[in-house]
Amino acid sequence: MRSSAALFNPSPPLVLLLPLLLFSHLLPRALAADLGSGDGYTIAGRVKLDGATSKESGLPAKPTNIKVILNGGQSISFARADGYFSFHNVPAGTHLIEVAALGYFFSPVRVDISARNPGKIQAALTENRRVLYELILEPLREEQYYEKREPFSIMSLMKSPMGLMMGFMLLVMFVMPKLMENIDPEEMRRAQEDMRAQGVPSLSSLLPRSN
Amino acid sequence: MAIRACLGLMILLVFSSTISTALFEDQVGLADWHQKYIGKVKHAIFHTQKTGRKRVVVSTEENVVASLDLRTGDIFWRHVLGKIDRIDQVDITLGKYVVTLSSGGSILRAWNLPDGQMIWESILQVSAPSKSLLHVPANMNVGKDNLILVFGGSSIHALSSTDGQIVWRKELSTNSLEIQQVFQPHESDIIYALGFIGSSEFVAYYVNYKTGEVLQQSKASFKSGFCGEASLASDDVVVALDASRTYLVSISFRNGVINFQQIYIPDLIPEFSGKATLLPSKYNGILAVDIASSIVLLRVKGVNELEIIEKINYPSAISDALPLSKEQQAFAILQHDESRIHFKVKFDTDLTSEVLKETIQMYGQRGNIEKVFINNYMRTDRTHGFRVLVVMEDHSLLLVQQGEIVWSREDGLASIVDSTTSELPVEKEGVSVAEVEHSLFEWLKGHFLKLKGTLMLASPDEVAAIQAIRLKSFEKNKMTRDHNGFRKLIIVLTRAGKVLALHTGDGRVVWSVLLPVLRKSETCGNPFALNVYQWQVPHHHAMHENPSVLVVGRCGHNFDAPGIFSIVDAYTGKVHNSLVLEHSVRHIMPFPLTDSTEQHLHIVIDDNLHAHLYPKTSDSVKIFLDEMPNIYWYSVEVGKNIIKGYSLEIKGEQDMAENVFQPKELWSIVFPCESETIALTATRKMNEIVHTQAKIVADQDVMYKYISKNILFVATVAPKASGEIGSATPEEAWLYAYLIDTVSGRILHRVSHQGAQGPIHAVVSENWVVYHYFNLRAHRHEMSVIEIYDQSREDNKDVWKLVLGKHNLTAPISSYSKPEVTVKSQSYFFTHSVKSMAVTATAKGITSKQLLIGTIGDQVLALDKRFLDPRRSVNPTQSEKEEGIIPLTDSLPIVPQSYVTHALQVEGLRGIVTTPAKLESTTLVFSYGVDLFFTRIAPSRTYDSLTEDFSYALLLLTIVALVAALLVTWALSEKKELREKWR
């Protein structure tokens, strides 16, 4: 098994040629393997920000500072201009890869490196459990860090508290009399009489009369 | 009916317009500031040959590689490498790539010089991480593929500089070889590699540069051994120090024949005593030796002939040699004298005279010069001009050129150890508001512009003007206390032992002081800064005095090293008092108690668990003795897996006289070593204020929070799973969370999470704990919340009991009484790894809380506590919905607009500190790492004040419109009435 994937070479075309087995290769470790410092597997993949230029967030269209983080900071790798990244000397087991790129939301990726079956790597997004057949990491969404200012419109003015105040007043001024007209005059008179009987102090009675 | 509908519509409109709490893009910089740093520079490479932007590429102790503008010191680009990925060396190859060697010589990366994009990365097989050397050949033949040589462990790697492919690799020796010096004679294909095998064998290799073939190899052993330092004196002589550091050993290795010559240093330099250090330098025939009091320059004439050229007294620093031509090299000597720096440049061909001599005035305290990097430029008269990049003791970086400091960077701020805040002085009387606000007309004009901005009617020029007015707001940068408590001083302590006060308005440094006690001295060889506390906060009594802070340090990294105290004035940075303590410092407990001069009482627990009281005044002792029966403390021994609780007692007269108190063990909790190791402990903030114990839940029901200052949250993990993610399987990992009362040692609650492991981050506040960990089963991060409620007060809901006075609301809460507590908890998935966690704090504790989560992407996310409410359920009832309970989801939402750092990153995030403002709705947030970021946030919006965006002009306009409408309608109605009467 060891010889099957003895490809220690981060050159991009070769990496792409491996469709199902995720770029997993046992490193050709002959010397100093007993020291235990250098054996392990290589995880290689690609961060893809295709066409995803965040014009609206005000960030540079092509971020040069994309970090790929293994196991919550155990090691940090940087994506190259074409998006390729790799981690070396990773032991067998289940690992977590996170991508930090400002302006994008990436799902962390679960990466299983099989110990029994050297070189077999499986990957899945942890957010939506989608299985990845190639370790190509794409953002789930772009992130807008700022609230968008609404362009000026009558509606936004209306929505402001003062606009609402005015609107309400206008409503009362023009719509209320119309409503009053619709009421049957008989009923109206009765209601007025009721009110008078109850002696509800009306606003007009409180105001000083000029004449 | 119509009115009701109308009201409903209105309410709906009001709510729909006020849901978001995020920032608009044009509000950036109004309340927040962001500062970028790089840390203490280790290596610097200048790139000034080509036309275009001149830059200097640096690598730092914070594992940052950065390209700086040589004219201004601004950062062009910067990368923060991983924590264990220490940068060994940095260089420039092909004139366009920056090459960094890191992780003990095992990772070589190339970065594009203009924009910092990584070009290639190469992993080298190094048997053991060791001292490594990077050799980039200087003879640049453009077009020819240059090889980069890396010497590390016991092998040489040659890599192509264009794509990082390993061209050849050569294993030199299986033993512990350490290559000290590498050089390549001009126009030659042979590389000389000199080093030591073990401690006593010297070895010289001649390696073919193109093929890696070892052409010749010679070894010789030296009886008394080497200390591991060597300096190349000429093409065939290297000078080393012996193991005792008192003999210089000059080694000649011409044609593979090795000869040793010993020179006793005191014979050469009579005043020498102690130990010498060789300064790494590459001069033609010159050697720089650092003896304890000065730097001595020696000329190497032959194998056994050394001659003193110059003695440079301390404090001083010397740069590497800068080749000007084939024969000539220049180097810089900087000498320090009080507040001035003497800057000299010499050629190695003529050491008696100076090419350049300048004196530079220094401002502020920066300590001694630690490192110097020299660079030259061509003057208009075709002579050489020189500039130097200077790294100071406080980690700041200066560029000196033509007798002045061109720019300086306060890079000590990249390594903040601890921080606290201080109030600013109260505004003095006599300064009226009119003077502050320029004039009413200006004020109105400003607001009119703002109105135009809100109505989106402003032209681009006006928009710029509005932005300028807002950013330059005089108000926020004043040096006095403000009504809302937004203006404060953030007092930070850096690893270099420097204390700086930053203004919250714009982040400027108000004062800075390099503490003398935290500098290297004879009494304290290796001091380091620990914490900063508030020492004196004048309130009522000592109003005329300035507040002061206490800086605590330690002489050396061991716990038993003596402690260091220093008291610094918070307004001026004056050091009031500093001392090296007689005892060590293990814990410090600040008390809310103060003595008559408002100095806070502090208890220092030393390594023997004795408690020492500070300040040592009779007044404070008296106050302390009154309170002593109520003082309990605990110690967490992580290695031993024990938590012990203590009280204090006095044993004997001597203790009384010296104010030393003995610990009295009350309880201990021992965690089983085979199944648990302590991973984390967390407590509530001492100064946290809780508004109410009662929590009104749906249907007018009440729950009582169990609020105790003595709650300790402890998280333990399985020993196998105490490493990083990926090191354990779900079956062998578990996590236990404990809530412990630190007075009685009672475990209030214990919960286990199977298949979970660290790293754990936790926040304790009020009656809840939120902790973040990794769930191996789901392979996702998880956050759990535990809320703890007091059951004994449950019956108080009965109105009749309240009326008849049979309630127990006034009964004191005591840790002695066995509380009946109920616990609610819930867990949620969280997407990101977490670097740091904090919770907002407000003045009165009324405002709802937000968690501040420092994510792995170095951003700070504000997450409402409502999302971490154990009472969340999938289908909340109508009444619960009204209460504001959010339907349960399996993961916590990450809303990009709720990142308090918006589109910025706090690179290398390490800590988040929250401080309440005076305005109840607002919290000040300071987060630090390599960068600094400050902002203020309002978790429930600023309900108690108008926002800065509030348009007074619009208000005025509305009032005017209303009055006009009133007048018009009045006139109309008058007219109508008149008409009616005429009819």
PDB file of C-alpha atoms in Angstrom, chain B residues 267-357:
ATOM      1  CA  ASP B 267      44.992  37.950  28.329  1.00  0.00           C
ATOM      2  CA  LEU B 268      43.483  39.880  25.521  1.00  0.00           C
ATOM      3  CA  ILE B 269      41.049  42.025  27.430  1.00  0.00           C
ATOM      4  CA  PRO B 270      42.360  42.560  30.972  1.00  0.00           C
ATOM      5  CA  GLU B 271      39.105  43.792  32.492  1.00  0.00           C
ATOM      6  CA  PHE B 272      37.173  40.735  31.346  1.00  0.00           C
ATOM      7  CA  SER B 273      35.403  38.621  33.886  1.00  0.00           C
ATOM      8  CA  GLY B 274      32.477  36.310  33.663  1.00  0.00           C
ATOM      9  CA  LYS B 275      31.241  34.949  30.379  1.00  0.00           C
ATOM     10  CA  ALA B 276      31.625  36.109  26.843  1.00  0.00           C
ATOM     11  CA  THR B 277      29.213  35.886  23.951  1.00  0.00           C
ATOM     12  CA  LEU B 278      30.062  36.032  20.304  1.00  0.00           C
ATOM     13  CA  LEU B 279      27.933  38.409  18.357  1.00  0.00           C
ATOM     14  CA  PRO B 280      26.720  36.906  15.136  1.00  0.00           C
ATOM     15  CA  SER B 281      28.331  38.957  12.447  1.00  0.00           C
ATOM     16  CA  LYS B 282      30.013  38.405   9.159  1.00  0.00           C
ATOM     17  CA  TYR B 283      32.865  40.826   8.877  1.00  0.00           C
ATOM     18  CA  ASN B 284      36.026  40.488   6.958  1.00  0.00           C
ATOM     19  CA  GLY B 285      38.581  39.693   9.588  1.00  0.00           C
ATOM     20  CA  ILE B 286      36.707  41.335  12.428  1.00  0.00           C
ATOM     21  CA  LEU B 287      35.130  39.677  15.393  1.00  0.00           C
ATOM     22  CA  ALA B 288      32.662  41.150  17.841  1.00  0.00           C
ATOM     23  CA  VAL B 289      32.688  39.751  21.357  1.00  0.00           C
ATOM     24  CA  ASP B 290      30.184  40.736  23.959  1.00  0.00           C
ATOM     25  CA  ILE B 291      31.741  40.720  27.397  1.00  0.00           C
ATOM     26  CA  ALA B 292      29.514  41.658  30.292  1.00  0.00           C
ATOM     27  CA  SER B 293      30.296  45.370  30.272  1.00  0.00           C
ATOM     28  CA  SER B 294      30.987  46.201  26.657  1.00  0.00           C
ATOM     29  CA  ILE B 295      31.318  45.014  23.104  1.00  0.00           C
ATOM     30  CA  VAL B 296      34.880  44.468  21.938  1.00  0.00           C
ATOM     31  CA  LEU B 297      35.834  44.512  18.308  1.00  0.00           C
ATOM     32  CA  LEU B 298      38.806  42.327  17.496  1.00  0.00           C
ATOM     33  CA  ARG B 299      40.745  42.078  14.303  1.00  0.00           C
ATOM     34  CA  VAL B 300      41.775  38.583  13.319  1.00  0.00           C
ATOM     35  CA  LYS B 301      45.193  38.859  11.756  1.00  0.00           C
ATOM     36  CA  GLY B 302      46.101  35.246  11.687  1.00  0.00           C
ATOM     37  CA  VAL B 303      45.169  32.056  13.393  1.00  0.00           C
ATOM     38  CA  ASN B 304      46.650  33.055  16.704  1.00  0.00           C
ATOM     39  CA  GLU B 305      46.823  36.777  16.367  1.00  0.00           C
ATOM     40  CA  LEU B 306      43.957  38.856  17.631  1.00  0.00           C
ATOM     41  CA  GLU B 307      44.080  42.543  18.227  1.00  0.00           C
ATOM     42  CA  ILE B 308      41.664  44.848  19.985  1.00  0.00           C
ATOM     43  CA  ILE B 309      40.413  47.535  17.717  1.00  0.00           C
ATOM     44  CA  GLU B 310      37.755  49.183  19.744  1.00  0.00           C
ATOM     45  CA  LYS B 311      35.821  48.842  22.912  1.00  0.00           C
ATOM     46  CA  ILE B 312      32.272  50.064  22.834  1.00  0.00           C
ATOM     47  CA  ASN B 313      30.756  50.632  26.204  1.00  0.00           C
ATOM     48  CA  TYR B 314      27.291  49.537  27.072  1.00  0.00           C
ATOM     49  CA  PRO B 315      24.530  50.078  26.304  1.00  0.00           C
ATOM     50  CA  SER B 316      25.227  49.662  22.647  1.00  0.00           C
ATOM     51  CA  ALA B 317      24.448  47.519  19.669  1.00  0.00           C
ATOM     52  CA  ILE B 318      26.222  46.594  16.513  1.00  0.00           C
ATOM     53  CA  SER B 319      24.803  45.666  13.148  1.00  0.00           C
ATOM     54  CA  ASP B 320      25.723  42.979  10.678  1.00  0.00           C
ATOM     55  CA  ALA B 321      28.072  43.901   7.911  1.00  0.00           C
ATOM     56  CA  LEU B 322      26.617  45.391   4.788  1.00  0.00           C
ATOM     57  CA  PRO B 323      28.666  44.674   1.678  1.00  0.00           C
ATOM     58  CA  LEU B 324      29.123  47.787  -0.393  1.00  0.00           C
ATOM     59  CA  SER B 325      31.600  46.376  -2.851  1.00  0.00           C
ATOM     60  CA  LYS B 326      33.760  43.285  -3.087  1.00  0.00           C
ATOM     61  CA  GLU B 327      36.353  44.675  -0.763  1.00  0.00           C
ATOM     62  CA  GLN B 328      34.375  46.943   1.416  1.00  0.00           C
ATOM     63  CA  GLN B 329      31.775  46.324   4.063  1.00  0.00           C
ATOM     64  CA  ALA B 330      30.045  48.790   6.302  1.00  0.00           C
ATOM     65  CA  PHE B 331      28.574  48.281   9.725  1.00  0.00           C
ATOM     66  CA  ALA B 332      26.763  50.433  12.219  1.00  0.00           C
ATOM     67  CA  ILE B 333      27.451  50.971  15.883  1.00  0.00           C
ATOM     68  CA  LEU B 334      24.762  52.491  18.021  1.00  0.00           C
ATOM     69  CA  GLN B 335      25.502  53.704  21.468  1.00  0.00           C
ATOM     70  CA  HIS B 336      23.014  54.784  24.025  1.00  0.00           C
ATOM     71  CA  ASP B 337      23.404  57.669  26.377  1.00  0.00           C
ATOM     72  CA  GLU B 338      20.395  58.774  28.417  1.00  0.00           C
ATOM     73  CA  SER B 339      17.948  60.043  25.841  1.00  0.00           C
ATOM     74  CA  ARG B 340      20.329  60.211  22.904  1.00  0.00           C
ATOM     75  CA  ILE B 341      21.600  57.658  20.460  1.00  0.00           C
ATOM     76  CA  HIS B 342      25.021  57.992  18.874  1.00  0.00           C
ATOM     77  CA  PHE B 343      24.981  56.428  15.482  1.00  0.00           C
ATOM     78  CA  LYS B 344      28.275  55.612  13.788  1.00  0.00           C
ATOM     79  CA  VAL B 345      28.973  53.845  10.541  1.00  0.00           C
ATOM     80  CA  LYS B 346      32.390  52.388   9.815  1.00  0.00           C
ATOM     81  CA  PHE B 347      33.997  50.589   6.923  1.00  0.00           C
ATOM     82  CA  ASP B 348      35.820  47.401   7.744  1.00  0.00           C
ATOM     83  CA  THR B 349      38.728  48.593   5.637  1.00  0.00           C
ATOM     84  CA  ASP B 350      39.327  51.568   7.858  1.00  0.00           C
ATOM     85  CA  LEU B 351      38.219  51.092  11.413  1.00  0.00           C
ATOM     86  CA  THR B 352      39.791  54.128  12.914  1.00  0.00           C
ATOM     87  CA  SER B 353      37.634  56.674  11.198  1.00  0.00           C
ATOM     88  CA  GLU B 354      33.919  56.969  10.937  1.00  0.00           C
ATOM     89  CA  VAL B 355      32.066  57.384   7.702  1.00  0.00           C
ATOM     90  CA  LEU B 356      29.061  58.761   9.414  1.00  0.00           C
ATOM     91  CA  LYS B 357      28.455  60.070  12.880  1.00  0.00           C
TER      92      LYS B 357
END
